[in-house]
């Protein structure tokens, strides 16, 4: 059975059908890309997958169970985590606190454990600290652990956001333009990290990216959205040679 199965997913805003009959299937450990010109509906698709928008039609199933109607935090608890096109960190908190907050949403001790400082609280806090530091190492941010998130350069903020998503221990990770604003060297390193975490954490990843060559280099399977509809899907090689895809992108360049 597919890990994620999206069937005929649609949403309209007033008269605009931003996503129309989206069908998408991800198997466990897929590293897939969702590409398309500006305004194609990519972020809107992520917003439906994560419960930010309720679809007008269609269904989203994770491991065969429908996610429709669940709130974003409930979907996160089911194992879906995401990052945002516009970075959303707690800027006035330290790097490590950004991760610990994410771990807290899955903490094993309750409010009383924390208030009364029961033994479970201390072991839980220690475990969270250690796991947070491990993630920071993976994303090459361990030396910045005490820094305020706002003070990090842009590329590091993007990596911290991925680390934070990872702290919720997802099975499915959705990345909305993770390399936006990064230089080529940072982008290259990030793509290696994405590959590595997929393998290491047994993850399934769907990433939105504008840069075709980048997506072709990292993704094994690609979906192309244009005006809210899937116009092509396949391997990078198939997508590269697809006439409708070439037209959609040339059309964008020409405008
Ligand atoms: N909350 C909303 N209300 C009204 N229209 C919306 C809303 N969210 C998205 N849209 C519209 O839906 C369409 C798709 O937007 P979306 O942000 O999903 O595109 P995108 O593919 O992510 O584009 P980009 O590459 O620029 O990020 C756009 O026309 C956008 O204006
Ligand atoms: Mg977008």
XYZ file of C-alpha atoms and ligand atoms in Angstrom:
287
model
C 0.000 0.000 0.000
C 1.195 3.539 -0.753
C 2.290 5.643 2.220
C 0.530 8.704 0.826
C -2.337 8.463 -1.555
C -3.981 11.629 -2.829
C -7.047 11.220 -4.990
C -8.862 13.853 -7.021
C -7.898 16.576 -4.596
C -9.315 19.989 -5.499
C -9.756 23.374 -3.897
C -11.362 26.577 -5.083
C -10.899 30.087 -3.772
C -13.922 32.012 -4.991
C -13.906 31.398 -8.714
C -10.296 30.212 -8.838
C -9.675 26.475 -8.891
C -6.194 26.582 -7.407
C -5.736 22.792 -7.413
C -7.819 20.571 -9.618
C -8.094 16.778 -9.406
C -4.655 16.200 -8.012
C -3.690 12.527 -7.933
C -0.435 11.582 -6.310
C 1.037 8.457 -4.790
C 4.144 8.160 -2.673
C 5.596 4.866 -1.562
C 7.686 4.473 1.548
C 11.181 5.956 1.018
C 10.282 7.854 -2.127
C 12.141 11.084 -2.681
C 9.798 12.939 -4.989
C 9.532 16.441 -6.384
C 6.582 18.708 -7.033
C 7.439 21.374 -9.544
C 5.599 23.949 -11.601
C 5.541 27.645 -12.481
C 4.602 30.395 -10.001
C 1.010 30.150 -8.847
C 0.652 26.573 -10.136
C -0.823 25.418 -6.806
C 2.182 23.685 -5.210
C 1.994 25.377 -1.801
C -1.791 25.079 -1.845
C -1.369 21.314 -2.312
C 0.935 21.219 0.749
C -1.593 23.280 2.700
C -4.256 20.686 1.979
C -1.937 17.788 2.836
C -1.165 19.359 6.211
C -4.702 20.412 7.173
C -4.204 24.154 6.698
C -6.848 24.186 3.948
C -9.804 21.844 3.754
C -10.081 20.528 0.184
C -13.278 21.225 -1.720
C -13.149 17.683 -3.129
C -11.033 14.544 -2.996
C -9.225 12.560 -0.339
C -5.796 12.283 1.285
C -4.804 8.958 2.805
C -1.772 8.187 4.901
C -1.241 4.445 5.270
C -4.809 3.974 4.093
C -6.291 6.293 6.727
C -7.977 9.512 5.609
C -6.511 12.747 6.942
C -9.472 14.839 5.805
C -10.841 17.135 8.471
C -7.886 16.666 10.838
C -6.214 19.765 12.254
C -2.574 20.498 11.350
C -1.243 19.302 14.731
C -3.244 16.069 14.418
C -1.802 15.456 10.961
C 1.639 16.109 12.409
C 0.932 13.497 15.072
C 0.045 11.052 12.298
C 3.607 11.494 10.999
C 3.510 14.334 8.485
C 5.843 17.308 8.965
C 6.566 20.257 6.722
C 8.594 23.389 6.203
C 7.255 26.648 4.819
C 8.085 28.671 1.738
C 8.350 31.709 4.027
C 10.455 30.541 6.946
C 8.469 30.255 10.178
C 10.810 29.909 13.116
C 10.537 31.258 16.640
C 13.011 34.025 15.898
C 13.436 35.219 19.469
C 14.220 31.753 20.759
C 17.532 29.968 20.574
C 18.265 27.421 17.891
C 18.004 24.523 20.329
C 14.764 25.814 21.864
C 13.209 25.820 18.405
C 13.896 22.089 18.269
C 12.916 21.365 21.864
C 9.509 22.938 21.271
C 8.977 20.538 18.413
C 10.053 17.586 20.585
C 7.731 18.791 23.351
C 4.718 18.184 21.162
C 5.629 14.489 21.489
C 6.846 14.572 25.092
C 6.031 11.548 27.225
C 5.570 13.463 30.486
C 2.552 15.717 31.044
C 2.018 19.209 32.447
C 2.047 17.931 36.038
C 5.279 16.083 35.421
C 6.817 19.367 34.302
C 5.341 21.534 37.091
C 6.201 19.086 39.864
C 9.549 18.265 38.273
C 8.893 14.519 38.458
C 11.765 12.170 37.486
C 10.230 11.619 34.052
C 10.577 15.327 33.401
C 14.340 15.325 33.897
C 14.984 12.207 31.836
C 12.612 13.533 29.138
C 14.371 16.923 29.053
C 17.792 15.275 28.832
C 16.633 13.037 26.008
C 15.196 16.047 24.142
C 18.414 17.978 24.538
C 20.479 15.067 23.236
C 18.195 14.382 20.309
C 18.111 18.091 19.439
C 21.895 18.248 19.438
C 22.042 15.182 17.188
C 19.757 16.866 14.692
C 21.746 20.088 14.859
C 24.884 18.088 14.029
C 23.222 16.557 10.991
C 22.249 19.999 9.749
C 25.658 21.488 10.641
C 24.209 23.870 13.196
C 25.552 22.425 16.439
C 27.976 25.305 16.972
C 25.030 27.732 16.774
C 22.861 25.987 19.347
C 22.638 28.991 21.690
C 22.199 31.607 18.955
C 18.810 33.266 18.451
C 17.144 31.847 15.350
C 16.700 35.379 13.965
C 20.467 35.908 13.990
C 21.203 32.966 11.697
C 21.943 33.623 8.041
C 19.128 32.713 5.705
C 20.493 29.349 4.572
C 20.973 28.237 8.186
C 17.423 29.288 9.070
C 16.179 27.058 6.267
C 18.217 24.133 7.593
C 16.947 24.784 11.121
C 13.394 24.667 9.848
C 14.017 21.235 8.345
C 15.650 20.095 11.585
C 12.605 21.318 13.483
C 10.289 19.401 11.195
C 12.466 16.322 11.780
C 12.147 16.779 15.548
C 8.479 15.828 15.287
C 9.721 12.433 14.012
C 7.777 12.318 10.764
C 7.352 9.479 8.329
C 6.503 11.924 5.561
C 8.425 15.173 5.189
C 7.120 17.960 2.957
C 9.635 20.661 2.026
C 8.415 23.862 0.382
C 11.334 25.341 -1.591
C 13.992 24.288 0.914
C 16.832 25.762 -1.133
C 15.226 29.134 -1.843
C 17.717 31.935 -1.268
C 20.687 29.600 -0.895
C 23.860 29.896 -2.921
C 24.877 26.978 -5.183
C 27.299 25.527 -2.614
C 24.678 25.615 0.172
C 22.097 24.159 -2.171
C 24.381 21.277 -3.108
C 25.080 20.512 0.558
C 21.392 20.700 1.393
C 20.475 18.227 -1.300
C 23.065 15.795 0.068
C 21.584 16.230 3.542
C 18.091 15.571 2.213
C 19.262 12.330 0.600
C 21.052 11.336 3.760
C 18.116 11.930 6.113
C 15.828 10.046 3.766
C 18.074 6.985 4.024
C 19.023 7.367 7.659
C 15.554 8.021 9.061
C 13.643 5.808 6.664
C 11.710 8.850 5.462
C 9.486 9.626 2.540
C 10.059 13.107 1.146
C 8.125 15.337 -1.207
C 9.816 18.596 -2.068
C 8.717 21.656 -3.963
C 11.440 23.332 -5.929
C 11.616 25.840 -8.748
C 15.038 25.012 -10.029
C 14.545 22.207 -12.547
C 18.154 21.083 -12.636
C 18.205 20.845 -8.863
C 15.034 18.793 -8.732
C 16.295 16.533 -11.496
C 19.490 15.923 -9.540
C 17.871 14.897 -6.285
C 14.402 13.477 -6.976
C 13.655 10.046 -8.319
C 10.075 10.816 -9.256
C 8.611 14.153 -10.291
C 5.114 15.592 -10.507
C 4.551 18.734 -12.573
C 1.699 21.086 -11.729
C 0.490 23.827 -14.027
C -2.612 25.921 -13.396
C -3.600 23.558 -10.597
C -3.386 20.393 -12.687
C -0.816 17.650 -12.996
C 0.476 17.910 -16.548
C 3.207 15.287 -16.252
C 4.710 12.771 -13.879
C 7.647 10.428 -14.152
C 11.378 10.048 -13.776
C 13.623 13.096 -14.236
C 14.525 11.801 -17.705
C 10.867 11.506 -18.722
C 10.045 14.958 -17.336
C 13.013 16.585 -19.046
C 11.777 15.453 -22.427
C 8.074 16.070 -21.859
C 6.637 18.547 -24.358
C 3.983 19.958 -21.996
C 6.567 20.548 -19.293
C 8.902 22.332 -21.669
C 6.008 24.512 -22.845
C 4.935 25.349 -19.271
C 8.439 26.458 -18.360
C 9.222 28.231 -21.600
C 5.867 29.977 -21.257
C 6.917 31.225 -17.850
C 10.278 32.448 -19.085
C 8.678 34.225 -22.006
C 6.206 36.107 -19.772
N -5.854 31.582 0.708
C -5.977 31.872 -0.587
N -6.970 32.666 -1.036
C -7.099 32.948 -2.350
N -6.279 32.511 -3.306
C -5.251 31.720 -2.919
C -5.038 31.362 -1.550
N -3.956 30.556 -1.475
C -3.490 30.423 -2.732
N -4.269 31.127 -3.596
C -4.090 31.192 -5.043
O -3.942 29.879 -5.521
C -3.004 29.850 -6.601
C -1.888 28.880 -6.292
O -1.054 29.453 -5.291
P 0.167 28.673 -4.646
O 0.710 29.551 -3.578
O -0.273 27.329 -4.261
O 1.162 28.574 -5.863
P 2.642 27.967 -5.905
O 2.659 26.930 -6.965
O 3.069 27.588 -4.549
O 3.458 29.239 -6.434
P 4.933 29.763 -6.055
O 5.872 28.968 -6.894
O 4.906 31.199 -6.464
O 5.133 29.574 -4.590
C -2.540 31.283 -6.815
O -3.289 31.868 -7.838
C -2.830 31.921 -5.467
O -3.048 33.313 -5.606
Mg 4.527 28.199 -3.276
